[in-house]
Coordinates of N, CA and C in Angstrom, one line a residue:
M211 N 8.5 -26.6 8.1 CA 7.1 -26.5 9.2 C 6.6 -27.7 9.1
K212 N 6.7 -28.0 10.8 CA 6.8 -29.1 11.3 C 5.4 -29.7 11.6
S213 N 4.9 -31.1 11.3 CA 3.4 -31.1 12.1 C 3.3 -31.4 13.4
V214 N 2.8 -30.9 13.9 CA 2.3 -31.0 15.1 C 0.8 -32.1 15.6
I215 N 1.6 -32.8 16.2 CA 0.7 -34.2 16.8 C 0.3 -34.0 18.6
F216 N -0.9 -33.8 18.6 CA -1.6 -33.4 19.8 C -2.3 -34.9 19.9
S217 N -2.5 -35.5 21.0 CA -3.0 -37.0 21.3 C -3.5 -37.1 23.0
T218 N -5.0 -37.3 23.0 CA -5.4 -37.6 24.1 C -5.9 -38.9 24.5
V219 N -5.1 -39.3 25.4 CA -5.8 -40.8 25.9 C -7.0 -41.0 27.0
F220 N -7.8 -41.9 26.8 CA -8.3 -42.0 28.0 C -9.2 -43.1 27.8
A221 N -9.1 -43.6 29.2 CA -10.3 -44.9 29.0 C -11.5 -44.8 29.6
L222 N -12.8 -45.4 29.0 CA -13.9 -45.4 29.6 C -14.2 -47.1 29.7
L223 N -14.7 -46.9 30.7 CA -15.0 -48.6 31.7 C -16.8 -48.6 31.4
C224 N -17.1 -49.5 30.7 CA -17.9 -49.7 30.2 C -18.9 -51.2 30.9
Q225 N -20.1 -51.0 31.7 CA -20.3 -52.4 32.3 C -21.3 -53.4 31.3
S226 N -20.6 -54.4 31.1 CA -21.8 -55.3 30.5 C -22.2 -56.5 32.0
T227 N -22.6 -57.6 31.4 CA -23.2 -58.4 32.2 C -22.2 -59.3 33.2
D228 N -20.7 -59.5 32.1 CA -20.4 -60.7 32.6 C -19.1 -59.8 33.4
S229 N -18.9 -58.8 33.1 CA -17.7 -58.0 34.0 C -17.1 -56.3 33.1
Y230 N -16.0 -56.0 33.2 CA -15.9 -54.7 33.2 C -15.5 -54.7 31.9
K231 N -15.5 -53.6 30.9 CA -14.6 -54.1 29.7 C -13.7 -52.5 29.8
T232 N -12.7 -52.4 29.4 CA -11.7 -51.0 29.1 C -11.9 -51.0 27.8
F233 N -12.0 -49.8 27.1 CA -11.5 -48.9 25.6 C -10.6 -48.1 25.8
E234 N -10.1 -48.1 25.1 CA -9.1 -47.0 24.9 C -9.2 -45.9 23.6
C235 N -9.4 -44.5 23.9 CA -10.0 -44.0 22.8 C -8.8 -43.2 22.1
V236 N -8.5 -43.0 21.4 CA -7.3 -42.0 21.0 C -7.8 -40.7 19.7
Q237 N -7.6 -39.4 20.5 CA -8.2 -38.2 19.4 C -6.6 -37.6 19.0
K238 N -6.3 -37.5 17.8 CA -5.4 -37.0 17.4 C -5.6 -35.7 16.1
D239 N -4.8 -34.7 16.8 CA -5.3 -33.2 15.8 C -3.8 -33.1 15.2
E240 N -3.8 -33.1 13.9 CA -2.8 -32.5 12.9 C -3.0 -31.6 12.5
A241 N -1.9 -30.7 12.5 CA -1.5 -29.3 11.9 C -1.0 -30.0 10.4
P242 N -1.7 -29.6 9.5 CA -1.5 -29.7 8.2 C -0.2 -29.9 7.9
S243 N 0.7 -30.4 7.0 CA 2.0 -30.4 6.8 C 2.3 -30.1 5.3
V244 N 2.5 -28.4 5.4 CA 2.7 -27.4 4.0 C 3.8 -27.1 4.1
I245 N 4.4 -27.3 3.0 CA 5.7 -26.5 2.7 C 5.2 -24.6 2.5
P246 N 5.7 -24.3 3.2 CA 5.4 -22.7 3.3 C 6.3 -22.5 1.3
V247 N 5.5 -21.3 1.0 CA 5.3 -20.5 -0.4 C 5.8 -19.2 0.0
A248 N 6.7 -18.4 -0.7 CA 6.7 -17.0 -0.2 C 7.7 -16.5 -1.0
F249 N 7.8 -15.0 -1.2 CA 9.0 -14.5 -2.6 C 8.6 -13.0 -2.0
Y250 N 9.6 -12.8 -2.4 CA 10.1 -11.1 -2.2 C 11.1 -10.9 -3.5
A251 N 10.8 -10.3 -4.6 CA 11.6 -9.6 -5.6 C 11.2 -8.1 -5.9
Y252 N 12.7 -7.6 -6.4 CA 12.8 -6.3 -6.9 C 13.6 -5.9 -8.2
I253 N 13.5 -5.1 -9.2 CA 14.1 -4.8 -10.2 C 15.2 -4.0 -9.3
S254 N 16.6 -4.5 -9.7 CA 17.9 -4.2 -9.1 C 18.6 -2.8 -9.5
R255 N 18.0 -2.5 -10.6 CA 18.2 -0.8 -10.8 C 17.2 0.5 -11.4
T256 N 17.5 1.5 -11.5 CA 16.5 2.3 -11.5 C 16.2 2.1 -13.0
F257 N 15.3 2.5 -13.4 CA 14.9 1.8 -15.3 C 13.9 2.7 -16.2
K258 N 13.9 2.7 -17.4 CA 12.9 3.7 -18.0 C 11.6 2.7 -18.3
A259 N 10.5 3.4 -18.6 CA 9.3 3.1 -19.0 C 9.2 2.0 -19.8
L260 N 8.3 0.4 -19.2 CA 8.1 -0.4 -20.2 C 7.6 -0.1 -21.8
S261 N 7.5 -1.2 -22.6 CA 6.6 -0.8 -23.4 C 5.2 -1.9 -23.8
P262 N 4.3 -1.4 -24.1 CA 2.9 -1.7 -23.8 C 3.2 -3.7 -23.5
Y263 N 2.7 -4.4 -22.7 CA 2.3 -6.0 -22.5 C 4.0 -5.9 -22.2
K264 N 4.4 -5.5 -21.7 CA 5.9 -6.1 -21.5 C 6.0 -6.4 -20.0
P265 N 6.4 -7.7 -19.8 CA 6.4 -8.0 -18.4 C 7.7 -7.6 -17.4
F266 N 7.3 -7.2 -16.3 CA 7.9 -6.0 -15.4 C 9.0 -7.6 -14.9
I267 N 10.5 -8.1 -15.4 CA 11.4 -8.8 -14.4 C 12.0 -8.4 -13.4
F268 N 11.8 -8.7 -12.2 CA 12.4 -8.7 -11.2 C 13.5 -9.6 -10.9
D269 N 14.5 -9.1 -11.0 CA 15.7 -9.7 -10.9 C 16.8 -10.3 -9.6
A270 N 16.2 -9.3 -8.7 CA 16.9 -9.3 -7.0 C 15.6 -10.5 -6.6
V271 N 16.3 -11.4 -6.0 CA 15.3 -11.6 -5.6 C 16.1 -12.1 -3.8
E272 N 15.5 -12.1 -3.2 CA 15.7 -12.0 -1.5 C 15.4 -12.8 -0.7
T273 N 13.7 -13.2 -1.3 CA 13.1 -14.6 -0.7 C 12.6 -15.8 -1.7
N274 N 13.1 -16.9 -2.0 CA 12.0 -17.2 -2.5 C 11.4 -19.1 -2.0
L275 N 10.8 -19.1 -1.0 CA 10.7 -20.5 -0.4 C 9.8 -20.8 -1.7
G276 N 10.2 -22.0 -1.7 CA 9.2 -23.2 -2.6 C 9.8 -22.7 -3.8
N277 N 10.7 -21.9 -4.0 CA 11.6 -21.9 -5.4 C 10.2 -21.8 -6.7
G278 N 9.2 -21.1 -6.4 CA 8.0 -20.5 -7.5 C 8.5 -19.6 -8.1
Y279 N 9.4 -18.2 -7.5 CA 9.5 -17.4 -8.7 C 11.1 -17.3 -9.1
D280 N 10.5 -17.1 -10.6 CA 11.6 -17.1 -12.3 C 11.9 -15.6 -12.4
R281 N 13.1 -15.7 -11.5 CA 14.1 -14.1 -11.8 C 14.3 -13.8 -13.5
K282 N 14.0 -15.1 -14.0 CA 14.8 -14.6 -15.5 C 13.2 -14.1 -16.6
T283 N 11.7 -14.2 -15.8 CA 10.8 -14.6 -16.7 C 9.9 -13.2 -15.5
G284 N 10.6 -13.4 -14.5 CA 9.1 -12.7 -13.7 C 7.7 -13.0 -13.4
I285 N 8.0 -14.6 -13.6 CA 6.6 -15.1 -13.2 C 7.0 -16.1 -11.5
F286 N 6.1 -15.7 -11.1 CA 5.6 -17.1 -10.1 C 4.7 -18.2 -10.4
T287 N 4.6 -19.2 -9.5 CA 4.2 -20.5 -10.5 C 3.6 -21.0 -9.2
A288 N 2.7 -20.7 -8.8 CA 2.1 -21.8 -8.1 C 2.4 -23.5 -7.4
S289 N 3.2 -23.4 -6.6 CA 3.7 -24.4 -6.6 C 2.3 -25.7 -6.1
S290 N 1.4 -25.5 -4.9 CA 0.0 -26.2 -4.8 C -1.0 -25.1 -4.6
S291 N -2.4 -25.8 -4.9 CA -3.5 -24.8 -4.9 C -3.8 -24.5 -3.4
G292 N -4.4 -22.9 -4.0 CA -4.8 -23.0 -1.9 C -4.7 -21.3 -2.5
L293 N -4.7 -20.1 -1.6 CA -5.1 -19.1 -1.2 C -3.5 -18.0 -0.9
Y294 N -3.6 -17.4 -1.7 CA -2.1 -16.6 -2.0 C -1.9 -15.3 -1.5
A295 N -1.5 -14.6 -1.3 CA -1.3 -13.1 -1.1 C -0.6 -12.8 -2.3
F296 N -0.8 -11.2 -2.6 CA 0.0 -10.7 -3.6 C 0.2 -9.5 -3.5
S297 N 1.8 -8.8 -3.6 CA 1.8 -7.1 -3.4 C 3.0 -6.5 -4.2
W298 N 2.4 -5.7 -5.0 CA 3.7 -4.8 -6.2 C 3.5 -3.5 -5.7
T299 N 4.4 -3.2 -6.1 CA 5.0 -1.5 -5.7 C 5.9 -1.7 -7.4
I300 N 5.5 0.2 -7.3 CA 6.0 0.4 -8.5 C 6.7 2.7 -8.2
H301 N 7.3 2.4 -8.6 CA 8.0 4.3 -8.4 C 8.8 5.0 -9.2
A302 N 7.7 5.8 -9.5 CA 7.7 6.7 -10.9 C 8.7 7.8 -10.0
A303 N 9.9 8.1 -10.9 CA 10.8 9.3 -10.9 C 10.4 10.4 -11.6
G304 N 10.8 11.5 -10.7 CA 10.3 13.0 -10.9 C 11.4 13.6 -11.7
T305 N 12.5 12.6 -12.3 CA 14.4 12.9 -12.4 C 14.5 12.2 -13.4
H306 N 15.0 12.9 -14.7 CA 15.4 11.7 -15.3 C 16.5 10.9 -15.4
H307 N 16.1 9.5 -15.2 CA 17.0 8.6 -15.4 C 17.1 7.8 -16.4
A308 N 18.7 6.8 -16.5 CA 18.1 5.5 -17.4 C 18.0 5.7 -18.8
G309 N 18.1 7.2 -18.8 CA 18.1 7.3 -20.8 C 16.6 8.0 -20.7
S310 N 15.8 8.4 -20.1 CA 14.7 9.1 -20.2 C 15.3 10.3 -20.1
S311 N 14.3 11.2 -21.2 CA 14.4 12.6 -21.2 C 13.1 13.5 -21.6
G312 N 13.4 14.7 -22.0 CA 12.3 15.6 -22.4 C 11.4 15.9 -21.3
S313 N 10.6 16.3 -21.6 CA 9.2 17.3 -20.6 C 8.5 16.0 -19.6
Q314 N 8.4 14.9 -20.4 CA 7.6 13.7 -19.4 C 8.4 13.3 -18.5
F315 N 8.0 13.0 -17.5 CA 8.8 11.9 -16.2 C 7.6 11.1 -15.9
G316 N 8.5 10.2 -15.1 CA 7.9 8.9 -15.0 C 6.3 8.7 -14.8
E317 N 5.9 7.8 -15.9 CA 4.2 7.2 -15.7 C 3.8 6.5 -16.5
M318 N 3.5 5.2 -15.7 CA 3.1 3.6 -16.0 C 1.9 3.0 -15.6
A319 N 1.6 1.9 -15.6 CA 0.5 1.2 -14.8 C 1.3 -0.1 -14.6
A320 N 0.6 -0.5 -13.6 CA 1.5 -1.8 -13.2 C 0.4 -3.2 -13.0
V321 N 0.2 -4.0 -14.3 CA -1.1 -5.2 -13.5 C -0.6 -6.3 -13.2
L322 N -1.3 -7.0 -12.5 CA -1.1 -8.4 -11.9 C -2.0 -9.2 -12.2
T323 N -1.5 -10.4 -13.5 CA -2.4 -11.3 -14.2 C -1.6 -12.7 -13.7
Q324 N -3.0 -13.4 -13.4 CA -3.1 -14.7 -13.4 C -3.7 -15.2 -14.6
N325 N -2.3 -16.3 -15.0 CA -3.0 -17.0 -16.9 C -3.4 -16.2 -17.3
G326 N -2.4 -15.0 -16.9 CA -3.0 -14.0 -18.4 C -3.9 -12.8 -17.9
V327 N -4.8 -13.5 -17.5 CA -5.9 -12.5 -16.5 C -5.6 -11.6 -15.5
A328 N -6.1 -10.5 -16.1 CA -5.9 -8.8 -14.8 C -6.4 -9.4 -14.1
K329 N -5.4 -8.9 -12.8 CA -6.4 -9.8 -11.2 C -6.7 -8.1 -10.3
G330 N -5.5 -7.1 -10.8 CA -5.9 -6.2 -10.0 C -4.6 -5.6 -10.5
S331 N -4.7 -3.6 -10.5 CA -3.6 -2.9 -11.1 C -3.7 -1.3 -10.4
V332 N -2.0 -1.2 -10.5 CA -1.4 0.1 -9.9 C -1.4 1.1 -11.1
Y333 N -0.9 2.2 -10.7 CA -1.1 3.3 -11.8 C -0.1 4.9 -10.8
A334 N 1.0 4.5 -12.0 CA 2.0 5.9 -10.6 C 2.0 7.2 -11.9
D335 N 1.9 8.5 -11.7 CA 2.3 9.3 -12.2 C 3.0 10.6 -11.6
T336 N 4.2 10.7 -12.5 CA 4.8 12.4 -11.4 C 3.7 13.5 -12.4
E337 N 3.5 14.6 -12.5 CA 3.3 15.4 -13.3 C 4.8 16.6 -13.7
K338 N 5.8 16.8 -12.6 CA 6.8 17.9 -12.6 C 7.5 17.3 -12.7
Q339 N 8.4 17.7 -12.7 CA 10.2 17.5 -11.8 C 10.1 17.8 -10.5
H340 N 11.2 16.9 -10.0 CA 11.1 16.4 -8.7 C 9.8 15.7 -7.7
D341 N 8.6 15.5 -8.8 CA 7.4 15.3 -7.6 C 7.4 13.5 -8.5
D342 N 8.0 13.1 -7.3 CA 7.9 11.2 -7.1 C 6.6 10.8 -6.8
A343 N 6.3 9.9 -7.2 CA 5.2 8.8 -7.4 C 5.0 7.8 -7.2
S344 N 4.7 6.7 -5.9 CA 4.6 5.2 -5.6 C 3.1 5.1 -5.6
A345 N 3.2 3.6 -6.0 CA 1.8 2.6 -6.5 C 2.0 1.5 -5.4
T346 N 1.3 0.8 -5.0 CA 1.4 -0.6 -4.8 C -0.1 -1.8 -4.8
G347 N 0.3 -2.2 -5.4 CA -1.5 -3.2 -5.3 C -1.2 -4.5 -4.7
F348 N -2.6 -4.7 -3.7 CA -2.2 -6.2 -2.5 C -3.6 -6.3 -3.4
V349 N -3.2 -8.2 -3.4 CA -4.8 -8.8 -4.0 C -4.3 -10.2 -2.9
I350 N -5.7 -10.8 -2.7 CA -5.7 -12.6 -2.4 C -6.5 -13.4 -3.3
L351 N -5.6 -14.2 -3.7 CA -6.2 -15.1 -4.9 C -6.5 -16.2 -4.6
A352 N -7.5 -16.7 -4.7 CA -7.4 -18.2 -5.2 C -6.8 -18.5 -6.4
A353 N -5.7 -19.9 -5.9 CA -4.9 -20.6 -6.9 C -4.8 -22.0 -7.1
S354 N -4.5 -22.5 -8.0 CA -4.5 -23.8 -8.5 C -3.3 -24.0 -8.6
K355 N -2.6 -25.6 -8.3 CA -1.5 -25.7 -8.6 C -1.3 -25.5 -10.3
G356 N 0.1 -25.0 -10.4 CA 0.8 -24.4 -11.7 C 0.2 -23.4 -12.2
D357 N -0.6 -22.2 -11.5 CA -1.4 -21.0 -12.1 C 0.3 -20.3 -11.8
K358 N 0.3 -18.9 -13.2 CA 1.1 -18.5 -13.3 C 0.7 -17.0 -13.3
F359 N 1.4 -16.3 -12.0 CA 1.4 -14.5 -11.8 C 2.3 -14.0 -12.4
Q360 N 2.3 -13.3 -12.8 CA 3.7 -12.0 -13.6 C 2.7 -10.2 -13.5
I361 N 3.9 -9.7 -13.6 CA 3.1 -8.0 -13.3 C 3.6 -7.6 -14.8
I362 N 2.7 -7.0 -15.3 CA 2.6 -6.6 -17.0 C 2.8 -5.1 -16.9
C363 N 3.0 -4.0 -18.1 CA 3.2 -3.0 -18.4 C 1.1 -2.8 -19.0
P364 N 0.5 -2.6 -18.7 CA -0.8 -2.8 -19.9 C -0.8 -1.6 -20.9
M365 N -0.1 -0.5 -20.9 CA 0.5 1.0 -22.0 C 1.6 1.4 -22.3
A366 N 1.8 1.8 -23.0 CA 3.4 2.7 -22.9 C 3.3 3.5 -22.1
G367 N 4.6 3.4 -21.3 CA 4.5 4.3 -19.9 C 5.5 5.6 -20.4
Q368 N 6.1 6.5 -19.9 CA 7.1 7.8 -20.2 C 8.5 7.8 -19.2
G369 N 8.8 8.4 -19.0 CA 10.2 8.6 -18.1 C 10.9 7.4 -17.5
A370 N 11.3 7.6 -16.0 CA 12.2 6.7 -15.6 C 11.5 5.9 -13.9
F371 N 11.9 4.7 -13.8 CA 11.5 4.4 -12.0 C 12.4 3.6 -11.8
F372 N 12.0 4.2 -10.0 CA 13.1 4.3 -9.0 C 13.1 2.4 -8.5
S373 N 14.5 2.4 -8.2 CA 14.3 0.9 -7.7 C 15.6 0.5 -6.8
T374 N 15.7 1.8 -6.2 CA 17.1 1.7 -5.2 C 16.8 1.9 -3.4
K375 N 17.7 1.7 -3.0 CA 17.7 1.2 -1.2 C 16.7 2.4 -0.5
Y376 N 17.5 3.5 -1.2 CA 16.8 5.4 -1.2 C 15.8 5.6 -1.2
N377 N 15.5 5.3 -2.4 CA 14.3 6.1 -3.4 C 12.9 4.7 -3.4
G378 N 13.7 3.5 -2.9 CA 11.9 2.8 -2.9 C 12.3 1.8 -4.2
R379 N 12.0 0.2 -3.8 CA 12.2 -0.5 -4.8 C 11.1 -0.7 -5.6
T380 N 11.0 -0.9 -6.8 CA 10.1 -1.5 -7.6 C 10.2 -3.0 -7.3
S381 N 9.2 -3.7 -6.6 CA 9.0 -4.7 -6.6 C 7.5 -5.5 -6.7
F382 N 7.9 -7.1 -6.4 CA 7.1 -8.0 -6.3 C 7.3 -8.9 -5.5
S383 N 5.7 -9.5 -4.4 CA 6.1 -10.5 -3.7 C 4.8 -11.2 -3.3
G384 N 5.0 -12.3 -2.5 CA 3.5 -13.4 -2.7 C 3.8 -14.4 -1.8
Y385 N 2.7 -14.9 -1.2 CA 3.2 -15.6 0.0 C 1.6 -16.6 0.1
R386 N 2.0 -17.9 0.2 CA 0.6 -18.8 0.7 C -0.3 -18.7 1.6
I387 N -1.5 -18.3 1.8 CA -2.0 -18.2 3.7 C -2.6 -19.5 3.6
A388 N -2.8 -20.3 2.6 CA -3.6 -21.7 3.5 C -3.3 -22.3 2.0

């Protein structure tokens, strides 16, 4: 992002007892020079429910401006202090996939943590076959440089979860607002 500088120059004439003096005044308004920070990642395949406190690993990264998102750990690290917006979505499957079986279908929670502290949560639950469910969370949080954000599963889930281009992506995204 380029800084934009606007300047206004004008002359003031002031009368003194001896002569006229000219003063030049310059006003500069600068937009802050901030490197954009934004990421969007999703899980690249349909998957079974996670174990308690296991992190979601969003391994397919579409956008990673500022390189704050780590596809191996599922953690986003704030590169600068500021105000950030985050969104995450889970898609519970009402059919068996990825090795799930039995009479239970997709059910799981997904919690956004900031430095290990829960800041937002969603829950998706399918009750019967072909009864798919989705849940999306959105929060705006103040962050300090180095803060870590991650989506975890706080409870034992069951069944399977979609992450396909047709059934919906289980995803995580965020960006720096200010």
